[in-house]
mmCIF file of C-alpha atoms in Angstrom:
data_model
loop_
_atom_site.group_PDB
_atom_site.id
_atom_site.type_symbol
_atom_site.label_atom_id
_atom_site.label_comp_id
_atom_site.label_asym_id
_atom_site.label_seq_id
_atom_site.Cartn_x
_atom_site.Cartn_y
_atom_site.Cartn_z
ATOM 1 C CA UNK A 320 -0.758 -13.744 -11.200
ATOM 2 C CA UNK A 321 0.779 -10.744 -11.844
ATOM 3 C CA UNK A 322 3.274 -9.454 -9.197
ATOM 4 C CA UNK A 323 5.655 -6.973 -10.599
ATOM 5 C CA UNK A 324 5.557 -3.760 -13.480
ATOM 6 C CA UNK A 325 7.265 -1.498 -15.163
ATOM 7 C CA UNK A 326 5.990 2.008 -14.533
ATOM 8 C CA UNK A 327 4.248 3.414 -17.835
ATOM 9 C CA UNK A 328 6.200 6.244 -19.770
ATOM 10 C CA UNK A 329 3.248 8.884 -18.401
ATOM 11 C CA UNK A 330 3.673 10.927 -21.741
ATOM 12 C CA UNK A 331 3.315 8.234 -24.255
ATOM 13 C CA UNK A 332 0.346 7.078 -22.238
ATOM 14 C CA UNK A 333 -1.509 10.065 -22.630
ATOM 15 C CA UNK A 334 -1.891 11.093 -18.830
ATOM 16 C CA UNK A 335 -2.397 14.356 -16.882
ATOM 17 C CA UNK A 336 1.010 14.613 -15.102
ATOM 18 C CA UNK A 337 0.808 18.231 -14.328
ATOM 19 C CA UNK A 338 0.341 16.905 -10.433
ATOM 20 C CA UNK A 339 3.864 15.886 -10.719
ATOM 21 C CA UNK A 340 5.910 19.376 -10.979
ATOM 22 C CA UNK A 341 4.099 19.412 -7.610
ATOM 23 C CA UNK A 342 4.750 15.096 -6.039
ATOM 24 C CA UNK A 343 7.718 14.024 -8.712
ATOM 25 C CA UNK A 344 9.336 10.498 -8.418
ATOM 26 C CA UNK A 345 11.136 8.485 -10.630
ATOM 27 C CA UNK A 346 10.129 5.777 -13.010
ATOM 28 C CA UNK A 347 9.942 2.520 -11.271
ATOM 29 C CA UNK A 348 11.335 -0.654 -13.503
ATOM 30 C CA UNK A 349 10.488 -3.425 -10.669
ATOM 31 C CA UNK A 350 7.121 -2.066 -8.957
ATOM 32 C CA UNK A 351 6.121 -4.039 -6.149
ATOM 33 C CA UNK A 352 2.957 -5.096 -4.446
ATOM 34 C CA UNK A 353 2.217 -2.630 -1.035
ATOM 35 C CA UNK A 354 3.764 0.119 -2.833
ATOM 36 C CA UNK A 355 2.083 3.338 -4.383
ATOM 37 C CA UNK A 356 0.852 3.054 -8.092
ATOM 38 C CA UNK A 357 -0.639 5.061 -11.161
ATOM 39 C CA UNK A 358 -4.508 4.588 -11.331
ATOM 40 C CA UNK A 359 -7.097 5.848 -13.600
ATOM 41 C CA UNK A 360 -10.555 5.844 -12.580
ATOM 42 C CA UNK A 361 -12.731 8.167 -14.811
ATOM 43 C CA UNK A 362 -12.560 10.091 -17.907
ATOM 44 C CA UNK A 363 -11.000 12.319 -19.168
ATOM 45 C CA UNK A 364 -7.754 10.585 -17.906
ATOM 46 C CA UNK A 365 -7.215 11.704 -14.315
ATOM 47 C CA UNK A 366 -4.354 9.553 -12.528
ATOM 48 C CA UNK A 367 -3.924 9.435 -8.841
ATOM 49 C CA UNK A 368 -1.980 7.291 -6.578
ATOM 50 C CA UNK A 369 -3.452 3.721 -4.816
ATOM 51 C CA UNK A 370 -1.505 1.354 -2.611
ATOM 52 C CA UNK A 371 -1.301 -1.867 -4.939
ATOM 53 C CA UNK A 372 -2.948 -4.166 -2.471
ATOM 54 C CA UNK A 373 -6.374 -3.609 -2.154
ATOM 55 C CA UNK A 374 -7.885 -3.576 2.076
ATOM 56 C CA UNK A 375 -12.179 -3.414 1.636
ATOM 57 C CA UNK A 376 -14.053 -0.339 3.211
ATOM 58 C CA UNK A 377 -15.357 -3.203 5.802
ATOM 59 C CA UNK A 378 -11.903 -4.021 7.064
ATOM 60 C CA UNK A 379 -11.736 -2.677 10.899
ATOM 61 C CA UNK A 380 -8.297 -4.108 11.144
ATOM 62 C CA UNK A 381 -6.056 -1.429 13.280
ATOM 63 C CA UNK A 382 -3.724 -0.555 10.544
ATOM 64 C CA UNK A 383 -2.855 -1.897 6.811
ATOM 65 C CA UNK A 384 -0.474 -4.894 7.658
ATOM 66 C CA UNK A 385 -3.763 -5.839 9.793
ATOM 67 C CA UNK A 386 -5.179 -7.270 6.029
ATOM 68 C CA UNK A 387 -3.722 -10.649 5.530
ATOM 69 C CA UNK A 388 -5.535 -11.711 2.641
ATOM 70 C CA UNK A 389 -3.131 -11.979 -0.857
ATOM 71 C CA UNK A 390 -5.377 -8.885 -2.328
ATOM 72 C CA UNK A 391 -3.262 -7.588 -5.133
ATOM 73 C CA UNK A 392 -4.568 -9.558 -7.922
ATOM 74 C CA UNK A 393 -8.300 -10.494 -8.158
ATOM 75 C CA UNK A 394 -9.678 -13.055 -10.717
ATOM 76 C CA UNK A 395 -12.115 -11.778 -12.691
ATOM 77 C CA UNK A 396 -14.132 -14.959 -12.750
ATOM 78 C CA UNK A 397 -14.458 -14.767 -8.923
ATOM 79 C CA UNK A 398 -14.250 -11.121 -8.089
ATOM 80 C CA UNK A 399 -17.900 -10.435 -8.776
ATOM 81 C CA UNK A 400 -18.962 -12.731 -5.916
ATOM 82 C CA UNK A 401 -16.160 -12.317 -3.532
ATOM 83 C CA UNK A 402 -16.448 -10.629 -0.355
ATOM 84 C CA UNK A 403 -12.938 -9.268 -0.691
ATOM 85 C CA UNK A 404 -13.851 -7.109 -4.297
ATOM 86 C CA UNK A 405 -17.485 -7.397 -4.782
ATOM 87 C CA UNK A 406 -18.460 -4.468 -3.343
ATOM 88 C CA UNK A 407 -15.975 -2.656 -5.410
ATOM 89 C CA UNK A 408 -16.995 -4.835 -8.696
ATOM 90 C CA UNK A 409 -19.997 -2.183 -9.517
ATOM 91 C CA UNK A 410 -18.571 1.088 -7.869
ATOM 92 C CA UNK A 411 -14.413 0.673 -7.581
ATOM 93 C CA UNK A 412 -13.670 0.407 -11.140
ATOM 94 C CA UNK A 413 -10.136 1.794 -12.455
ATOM 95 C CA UNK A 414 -7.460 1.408 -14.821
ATOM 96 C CA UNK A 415 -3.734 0.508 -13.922
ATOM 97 C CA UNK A 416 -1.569 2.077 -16.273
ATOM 98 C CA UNK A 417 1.638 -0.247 -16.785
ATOM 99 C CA UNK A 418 4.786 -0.099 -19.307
ATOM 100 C CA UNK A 419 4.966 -3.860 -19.270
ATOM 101 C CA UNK A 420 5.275 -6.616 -16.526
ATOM 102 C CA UNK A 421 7.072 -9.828 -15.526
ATOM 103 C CA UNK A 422 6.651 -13.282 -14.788
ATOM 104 C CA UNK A 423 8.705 -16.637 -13.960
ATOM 105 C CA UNK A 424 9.522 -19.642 -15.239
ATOM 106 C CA UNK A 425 11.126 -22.186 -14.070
ATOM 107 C CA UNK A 426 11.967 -24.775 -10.631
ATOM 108 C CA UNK A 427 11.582 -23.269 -7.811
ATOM 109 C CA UNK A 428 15.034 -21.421 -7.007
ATOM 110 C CA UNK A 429 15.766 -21.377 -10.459
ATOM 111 C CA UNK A 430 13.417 -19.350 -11.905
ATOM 112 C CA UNK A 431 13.760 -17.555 -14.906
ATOM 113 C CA UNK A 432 12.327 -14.111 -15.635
ATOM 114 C CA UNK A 433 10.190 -12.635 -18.819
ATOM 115 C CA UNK A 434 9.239 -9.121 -19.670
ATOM 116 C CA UNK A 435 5.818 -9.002 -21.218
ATOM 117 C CA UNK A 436 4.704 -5.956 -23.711
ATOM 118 C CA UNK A 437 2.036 -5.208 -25.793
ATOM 119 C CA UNK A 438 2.426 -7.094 -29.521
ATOM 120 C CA UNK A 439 2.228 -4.207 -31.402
ATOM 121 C CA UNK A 440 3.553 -0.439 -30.844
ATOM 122 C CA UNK A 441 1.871 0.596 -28.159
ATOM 123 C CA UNK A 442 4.054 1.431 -24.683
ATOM 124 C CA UNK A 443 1.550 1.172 -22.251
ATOM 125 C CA UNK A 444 -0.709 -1.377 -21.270
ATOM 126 C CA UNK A 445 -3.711 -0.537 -19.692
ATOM 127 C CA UNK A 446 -4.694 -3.484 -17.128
ATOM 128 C CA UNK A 447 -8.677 -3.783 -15.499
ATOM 129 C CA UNK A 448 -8.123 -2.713 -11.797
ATOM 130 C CA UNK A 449 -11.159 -2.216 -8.669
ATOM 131 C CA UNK A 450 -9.944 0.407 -5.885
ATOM 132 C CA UNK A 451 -11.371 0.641 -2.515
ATOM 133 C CA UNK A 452 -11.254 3.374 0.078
ATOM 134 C CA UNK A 453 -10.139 2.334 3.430
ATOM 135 C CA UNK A 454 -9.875 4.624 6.425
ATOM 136 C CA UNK A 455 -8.893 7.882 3.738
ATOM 137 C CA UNK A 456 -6.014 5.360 2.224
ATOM 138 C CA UNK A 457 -6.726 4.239 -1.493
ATOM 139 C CA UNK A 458 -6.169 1.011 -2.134
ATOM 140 C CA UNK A 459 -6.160 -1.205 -5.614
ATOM 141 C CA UNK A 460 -6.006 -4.520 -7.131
ATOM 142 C CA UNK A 461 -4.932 -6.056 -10.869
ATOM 143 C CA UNK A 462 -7.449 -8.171 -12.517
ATOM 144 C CA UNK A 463 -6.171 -11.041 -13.883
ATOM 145 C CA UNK A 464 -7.905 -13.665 -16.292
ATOM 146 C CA UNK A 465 -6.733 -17.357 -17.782
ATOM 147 C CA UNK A 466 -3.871 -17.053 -20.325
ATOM 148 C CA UNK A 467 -3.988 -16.469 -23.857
ATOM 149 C CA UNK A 468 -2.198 -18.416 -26.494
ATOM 150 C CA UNK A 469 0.347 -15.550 -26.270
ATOM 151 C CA UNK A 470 1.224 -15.931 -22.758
ATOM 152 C CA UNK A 471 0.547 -19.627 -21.722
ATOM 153 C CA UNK A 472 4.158 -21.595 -22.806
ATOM 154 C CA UNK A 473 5.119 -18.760 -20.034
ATOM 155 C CA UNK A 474 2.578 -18.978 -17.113
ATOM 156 C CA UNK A 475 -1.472 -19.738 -16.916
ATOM 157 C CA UNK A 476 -2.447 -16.507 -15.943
ATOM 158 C CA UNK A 477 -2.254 -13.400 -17.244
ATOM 159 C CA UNK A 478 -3.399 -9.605 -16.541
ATOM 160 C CA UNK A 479 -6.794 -8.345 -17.615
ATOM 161 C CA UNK A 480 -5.145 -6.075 -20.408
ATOM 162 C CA UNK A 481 -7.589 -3.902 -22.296
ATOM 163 C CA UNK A 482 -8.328 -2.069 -25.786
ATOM 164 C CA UNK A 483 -9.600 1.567 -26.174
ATOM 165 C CA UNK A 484 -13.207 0.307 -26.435
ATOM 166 C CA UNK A 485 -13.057 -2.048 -23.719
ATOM 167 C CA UNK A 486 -11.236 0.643 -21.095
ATOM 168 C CA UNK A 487 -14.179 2.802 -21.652
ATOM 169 C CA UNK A 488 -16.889 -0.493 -21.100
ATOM 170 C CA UNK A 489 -14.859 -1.826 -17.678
ATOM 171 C CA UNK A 490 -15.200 1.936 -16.303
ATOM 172 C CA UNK A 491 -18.561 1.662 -16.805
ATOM 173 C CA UNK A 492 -18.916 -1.876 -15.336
ATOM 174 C CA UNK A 493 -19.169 -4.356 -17.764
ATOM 175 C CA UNK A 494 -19.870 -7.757 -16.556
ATOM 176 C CA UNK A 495 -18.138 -9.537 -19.764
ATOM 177 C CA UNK A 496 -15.639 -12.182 -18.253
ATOM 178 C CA UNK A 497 -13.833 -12.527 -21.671
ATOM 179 C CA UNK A 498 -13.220 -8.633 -21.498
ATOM 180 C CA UNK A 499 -9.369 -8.780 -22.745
ATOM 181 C CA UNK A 500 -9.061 -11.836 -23.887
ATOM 182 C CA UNK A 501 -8.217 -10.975 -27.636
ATOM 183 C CA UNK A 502 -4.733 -8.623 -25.922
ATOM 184 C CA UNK A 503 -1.872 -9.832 -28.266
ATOM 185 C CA UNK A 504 1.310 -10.120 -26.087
ATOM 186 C CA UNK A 505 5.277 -10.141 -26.591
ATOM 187 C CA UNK A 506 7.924 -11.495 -24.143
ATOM 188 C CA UNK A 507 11.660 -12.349 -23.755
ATOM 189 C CA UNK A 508 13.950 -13.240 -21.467
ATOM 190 C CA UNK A 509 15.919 -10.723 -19.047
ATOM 191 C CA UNK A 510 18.256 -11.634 -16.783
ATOM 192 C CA UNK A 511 17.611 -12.449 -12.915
ATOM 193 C CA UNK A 512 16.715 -9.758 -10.466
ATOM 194 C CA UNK A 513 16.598 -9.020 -6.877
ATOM 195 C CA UNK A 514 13.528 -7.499 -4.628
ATOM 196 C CA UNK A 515 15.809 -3.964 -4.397
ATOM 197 C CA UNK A 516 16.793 -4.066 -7.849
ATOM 198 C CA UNK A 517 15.605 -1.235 -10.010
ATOM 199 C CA UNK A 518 16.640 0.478 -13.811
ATOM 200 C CA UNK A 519 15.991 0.611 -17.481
ATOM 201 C CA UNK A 520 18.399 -2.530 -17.659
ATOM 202 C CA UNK A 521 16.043 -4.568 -15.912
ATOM 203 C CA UNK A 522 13.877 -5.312 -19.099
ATOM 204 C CA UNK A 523 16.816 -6.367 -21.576
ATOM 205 C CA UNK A 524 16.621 -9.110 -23.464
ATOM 206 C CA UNK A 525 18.976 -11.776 -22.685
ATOM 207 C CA UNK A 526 19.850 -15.048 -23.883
#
């Protein structure tokens, strides 16, 4: 599972941000499920904004807090055959554009945070997404996949992070299940944080 991200550095990732002199906001450092992220859904490299928390076209609920289902991540080994995401598997493809993301360790109310990265020098990781129109309102998910041997001591899951090569297969709807698997990781320690936290201090190591 994968429930908070850093916002990517747009610039280093290579993005049209020219939309932004127009909508500007901040760089997020603790992004949040519900709330508005960078997606990529077709090249050249066009990013938009989708509410991380993906409501199906079918949905008739009355308004977005309607969707109870936990719709943020998907598991790529089910998503194909679930009626929450398969009808976006073939036609909802995008690409989440992230500058890192964390996960917990730990007993429950003692949990410890880690900041994950890309292994080598890359700033942005670009994670497997499917995004769904609902009622005009785009919506968007993170695929996730079993841990690697660079992420497992941390947790057993671990976002569907992908290469150059396999960016350009997902968007045109590959149906390979080990799609990411080979993403090299990096991750430390930062300190405890809050739901309302936010800053460039959030991802600093700690011991």
């Amino acid at each position: 599972m994968c429930g908070r991200f850093v916002d990517p550095d747009m610039r280093s990732a290579g993005l049209d941000t020219s939309w932004l002199k127009i909508n500007p906001f901040p760089r997020r450092w603790n992004v949040k499920p519900t709330q508005d992220v960078l997606i990529v859904a077709k090249h050249p490299a066009e990013a938009m904004m989708a509410r991380w928390w993906l409501i199906p076209s079918w949905f008739d609920g009355p308004n977005a807090k309607a969707w109870k289902a936990t719709t943020f991540n998907a598991r790529i080994e089910e998503a194909r055959d679930k009626t929450s995401f398969r009808n976006v598997w073939r036609h909802g493809r995008c690409l989440i554009p992230a500058g890192g993301y964390y996960e917990w360790q730990g007993e429950r109310g003692a949990k410890r945070p880690f900041f994950f990265r890309l292994a080598g020098n890359d700033d942005t990781l670009w994670v497997a997404g499917l995004a769904s129109r609902w009622q005009g309102l785009l919506t968007c998910t993170m695929m996730t996949r079993a841990a690697n041997a660079s992420v497992e001591p941390i947790h057993d899951r671990m976002p569907v992070i992908l290469n150059t090569e396999e960016q350009a297969a997902w968007l045109a709807g590959s149906d390979d299940l080990e799609i990411g698997a080979g993403t090299r990781l990096h991750h430390y320690p930062v300190r405890r944080f809050g739901i309302a936290d936010e800053g460039a201090d959030l991802i600093e190591p700690v011991q």
